[in-house]
């Protein structure tokens, strides 16, 4: 069911769309504040649905390196968002 089919008014739909755009911009800005490696790991986890173990195999680095990178990225994102 789409938002419009739920019985929401045009105004409510517009407001919801604006909120989504604002959140997208905030996320993009926050991601830009991460290091290149942090950004890569976060995108692999959330967009590509990869596990940290898969990223470790792909990059050929130690698991603790990726785990620390991911943890630092999430901590920074929480502060920024």
Coordinates of N, CA, C and O in Angstrom, one line a residue:
X1 N 0.8 -1.2 0.0 CA 0.0 0.0 0.0 C 0.9 1.2 0.0 O 1.8 1.3 0.8
X2 N 0.6 2.2 -0.9 CA 1.4 3.4 -0.9 C 0.9 4.4 0.1 O -0.2 4.2 0.7
X3 N 1.7 5.4 0.3 CA 1.3 6.4 1.3 C 0.0 7.1 1.0 O -0.9 7.2 1.8
X4 N -0.3 7.3 -0.3 CA -1.5 8.0 -0.8 C -2.7 7.0 -0.6 O -3.8 7.5 -0.3
X5 N -2.5 5.7 -0.7 CA -3.6 4.8 -0.6 C -4.0 4.6 0.9 O -5.0 4.1 1.2
X6 N -3.1 5.1 1.8 CA -3.4 5.0 3.2 C -4.4 6.0 3.7 O -4.8 6.0 4.8
X7 N -4.8 6.9 2.8 CA -5.8 7.9 3.2 C -5.2 9.2 3.6 O -5.9 10.1 4.1
X8 N -3.9 9.4 3.5 CA -3.2 10.6 3.9 C -3.5 11.7 2.9 O -3.7 11.5 1.7
X9 N -3.5 12.9 3.4 CA -3.8 14.0 2.5 C -2.6 14.4 1.7 O -1.5 13.9 2.0
X10 N -2.7 15.2 0.7 CA -1.6 15.7 -0.1 C -0.6 16.4 0.8 O 0.6 16.2 0.6
X11 N -1.1 17.2 1.8 CA -0.2 17.9 2.7 C 0.6 16.9 3.5 O 1.8 17.1 3.7
X12 N 0.0 15.9 4.0 CA 0.7 14.9 4.8 C 1.8 14.2 4.0 O 2.9 13.9 4.4
X13 N 1.4 13.9 2.8 CA 2.3 13.2 1.9 C 3.5 14.1 1.6 O 4.7 13.7 1.6
X14 N 3.2 15.4 1.3 CA 4.3 16.3 1.1 C 5.3 16.5 2.3 O 6.5 16.4 2.1
X15 N 4.7 16.6 3.5 CA 5.5 16.7 4.7 C 6.4 15.4 4.9 O 7.5 15.5 5.2
X16 N 5.8 14.3 4.6 CA 6.5 13.0 4.8 C 7.7 13.0 3.8 O 8.8 12.6 4.1
X17 N 7.4 13.4 2.5 CA 8.4 13.4 1.5 C 9.6 14.4 1.9 O 10.7 14.1 1.7
X18 N 9.2 15.5 2.4 CA 10.2 16.5 2.8 C 11.1 16.0 4.0 O 12.3 16.2 4.0
X19 N 10.5 15.2 4.9 CA 11.2 14.6 6.0 C 12.2 13.6 5.5 O 13.3 13.5 5.9
X20 N 11.7 12.8 4.5 CA 12.6 11.8 3.9 C 13.8 12.4 3.2 O 14.9 11.9 3.3
X21 N 13.5 13.5 2.4 CA 14.6 14.2 1.7 C 15.6 14.8 2.8 O 16.8 14.6 2.6
X22 N 15.1 15.4 3.8 CA 16.0 16.0 4.9 C 16.8 14.9 5.5 O 18.0 15.1 5.7
X23 N 16.2 13.7 5.8 CA 17.0 12.7 6.4 C 18.1 12.1 5.5 O 19.2 11.9 5.9
X24 N 17.7 12.0 4.2 CA 18.7 11.5 3.2 C 19.9 12.5 3.1 O 21.0 12.0 3.1
X25 N 19.6 13.7 3.1 CA 20.7 14.7 3.1 C 21.5 14.7 4.4 O 22.8 14.8 4.3
X26 N 20.9 14.5 5.5 CA 21.7 14.4 6.8 C 22.6 13.1 6.7 O 23.7 13.2 7.2
X27 N 22.0 12.0 6.2 CA 22.8 10.8 6.2 C 24.0 11.0 5.2 O 25.1 10.6 5.5
X28 N 23.7 11.6 4.0 CA 24.8 11.8 3.1 C 25.9 12.7 3.7 O 27.1 12.4 3.5
X29 N 25.5 13.7 4.4 CA 26.5 14.6 5.0 C 27.3 13.9 6.1 O 28.5 14.0 6.1
X30 N 26.6 13.1 6.9 CA 27.3 12.4 7.9 C 28.3 11.3 7.3 O 29.4 11.2 7.8
X31 N 27.8 10.6 6.3 CA 28.7 9.7 5.6 C 30.0 10.4 5.0 O 31.1 9.8 5.1
X32 N 29.8 11.6 4.6 CA 30.9 12.3 4.0 C 32.0 12.6 5.1 O 33.1 12.9 4.7
X33 N 31.6 12.6 6.3 CA 32.5 12.9 7.4 C 33.4 11.7 7.8 O 34.3 11.8 8.6
X34 N 33.0 10.5 7.3 CA 33.8 9.3 7.7 C 35.0 9.2 6.8 O 35.1 9.8 5.7
X35 N 35.9 8.4 7.2 CA 37.1 8.1 6.4 C 36.6 7.3 5.2 O 35.5 6.7 5.3
X36 N 37.4 7.2 4.2 CA 37.1 6.4 3.0 C 36.8 4.9 3.4 O 35.8 4.3 3.0
X37 N 37.6 4.4 4.3 CA 37.5 3.0 4.7 C 36.2 2.8 5.6 O 35.5 1.9 5.4
X38 N 36.0 3.7 6.5 CA 34.7 3.7 7.3 C 33.5 3.7 6.4 O 32.6 2.9 6.6
X39 N 33.5 4.6 5.5 CA 32.4 4.8 4.5 C 32.2 3.5 3.7 O 31.1 3.0 3.6
X40 N 33.3 2.9 3.3 CA 33.2 1.6 2.5 C 32.5 0.5 3.4 O 31.6 -0.2 2.9
X41 N 33.0 0.4 4.6 CA 32.5 -0.7 5.5 C 31.0 -0.5 5.8 O 30.2 -1.4 5.7
X42 N 30.7 0.7 6.1 CA 29.3 1.0 6.4 C 28.4 0.7 5.2 O 27.3 0.1 5.3
X43 N 28.8 1.2 4.0 CA 28.0 0.9 2.8 C 27.9 -0.6 2.5 O 26.8 -1.1 2.1
X44 N 29.0 -1.3 2.8 CA 28.9 -2.8 2.5 C 28.0 -3.4 3.5 O 27.2 -4.3 3.1
X45 N 27.9 -3.0 4.7 CA 27.1 -3.6 5.7 C 25.6 -3.3 5.5 O 24.7 -4.1 5.4
X46 N 25.3 -2.0 5.3 CA 23.9 -1.5 5.2 C 23.3 -1.6 3.8 O 22.2 -1.9 3.6
X47 N 24.1 -1.3 2.8 CA 23.6 -1.3 1.4 C 23.7 -2.7 0.7 O 22.9 -3.1 0.0
X48 N 24.9 -3.3 0.9 CA 25.2 -4.5 0.3 C 24.8 -5.8 1.1 O 25.0 -6.9 0.7
X49 N 24.4 -5.5 2.4 CA 24.0 -6.6 3.3 C 25.1 -7.6 3.6 O 24.9 -8.8 3.7
X50 N 26.4 -7.1 3.6 CA 27.5 -8.0 3.8 C 27.8 -8.1 5.3 O 27.7 -7.1 6.0
X51 N 28.3 -9.2 5.7 CA 28.8 -9.3 7.1 C 30.2 -8.8 7.2 O 30.9 -8.6 6.2
X52 N 30.6 -8.5 8.5 CA 32.0 -8.0 8.6 C 33.0 -9.1 8.2 O 34.0 -8.8 7.6
X53 N 32.6 -10.4 8.4 CA 33.5 -11.5 8.0 C 33.7 -11.5 6.5 O 34.8 -11.7 6.0
X54 N 32.6 -11.2 5.7 CA 32.7 -11.1 4.2 C 33.6 -10.0 3.8 O 34.4 -10.1 2.9
X55 N 33.5 -8.9 4.5 CA 34.4 -7.7 4.2 C 35.8 -8.0 4.5 O 36.7 -7.6 3.7
X56 N 36.1 -8.7 5.6 CA 37.4 -9.1 5.9 C 38.0 -10.0 4.8 O 39.2 -9.7 4.4
X57 N 37.3 -10.9 4.4 CA 37.8 -11.8 3.3 C 38.0 -11.0 2.0 O 39.0 -11.2 1.3
X58 N 37.1 -10.1 1.7 CA 37.2 -9.3 0.5 C 38.5 -8.4 0.5 O 39.2 -8.3 -0.5
X59 N 38.7 -7.8 1.7 CA 39.8 -6.8 1.8 C 41.2 -7.5 2.2 O 42.2 -6.9 2.1
X60 N 41.1 -8.7 2.7 CA 42.3 -9.4 3.2 C 43.0 -8.8 4.4 O 44.2 -8.8 4.4
X61 N 42.2 -8.2 5.3 CA 42.7 -7.7 6.5 C 42.2 -8.4 7.7 O 41.3 -9.3 7.6
X62 N 42.8 -8.1 8.9 CA 42.4 -8.8 10.1 C 41.0 -8.4 10.5 O 40.6 -7.3 10.3
X63 N 40.3 -9.4 11.1 CA 38.9 -9.1 11.5 C 38.8 -7.9 12.5 O 37.9 -7.1 12.4
X64 N 39.8 -7.8 13.4 CA 39.7 -6.8 14.4 C 39.8 -5.4 13.7 O 39.3 -4.4 14.2
X65 N 40.6 -5.3 12.6 CA 40.7 -4.0 11.9 C 39.3 -3.6 11.4 O 39.0 -2.4 11.6
X66 N 38.6 -4.5 10.8 CA 37.3 -4.1 10.2 C 36.3 -3.9 11.3 O 35.5 -2.9 11.3
X67 N 36.4 -4.7 12.4 CA 35.5 -4.5 13.5 C 35.7 -3.1 14.2 O 34.7 -2.4 14.5
X68 N 36.9 -2.7 14.3 CA 37.2 -1.4 14.9 C 36.8 -0.3 13.9 O 36.3 0.8 14.4
X69 N 37.0 -0.5 12.7 CA 36.6 0.5 11.7 C 35.1 0.7 11.7 O 34.6 1.9 11.7
X70 N 34.4 -0.4 11.7 CA 32.9 -0.3 11.7 C 32.4 0.4 13.0 O 31.6 1.2 13.0
X71 N 33.0 0.0 14.2 CA 32.6 0.5 15.5 C 32.8 2.0 15.5 O 32.0 2.8 16.0
X72 N 34.0 2.5 15.0 CA 34.3 3.9 15.0 C 33.4 4.7 14.1 O 32.9 5.8 14.4
X73 N 33.0 4.1 12.9 CA 32.1 4.7 12.0 C 30.7 4.8 12.6 O 30.1 5.9 12.5
X74 N 30.2 3.8 13.2 CA 28.9 3.9 13.9 C 28.9 4.9 15.0 O 27.9 5.7 15.1
X75 N 29.9 4.9 15.8 CA 30.0 5.9 16.9 C 29.9 7.4 16.3 O 29.2 8.2 16.8
X76 N 30.7 7.6 15.2 CA 30.7 8.9 14.6 C 29.4 9.2 14.0 O 28.9 10.4 14.2
X77 N 28.8 8.3 13.3 CA 27.4 8.5 12.7 C 26.4 8.9 13.8 O 25.6 9.7 13.6
X78 N 26.4 8.2 14.9 CA 25.5 8.4 16.0 C 25.6 9.9 16.5 O 24.6 10.5 16.8
X79 N 26.9 10.3 16.6 CA 27.1 11.7 17.0 C 26.6 12.7 16.0 O 26.0 13.7 16.4
X80 N 26.8 12.4 14.8 CA 26.4 13.3 13.7 C 24.9 13.3 13.4 O 24.4 14.3 12.9
X81 N 24.3 12.2 13.6 CA 22.8 12.1 13.3 C 22.0 12.3 14.6 O 20.9 12.6 14.6

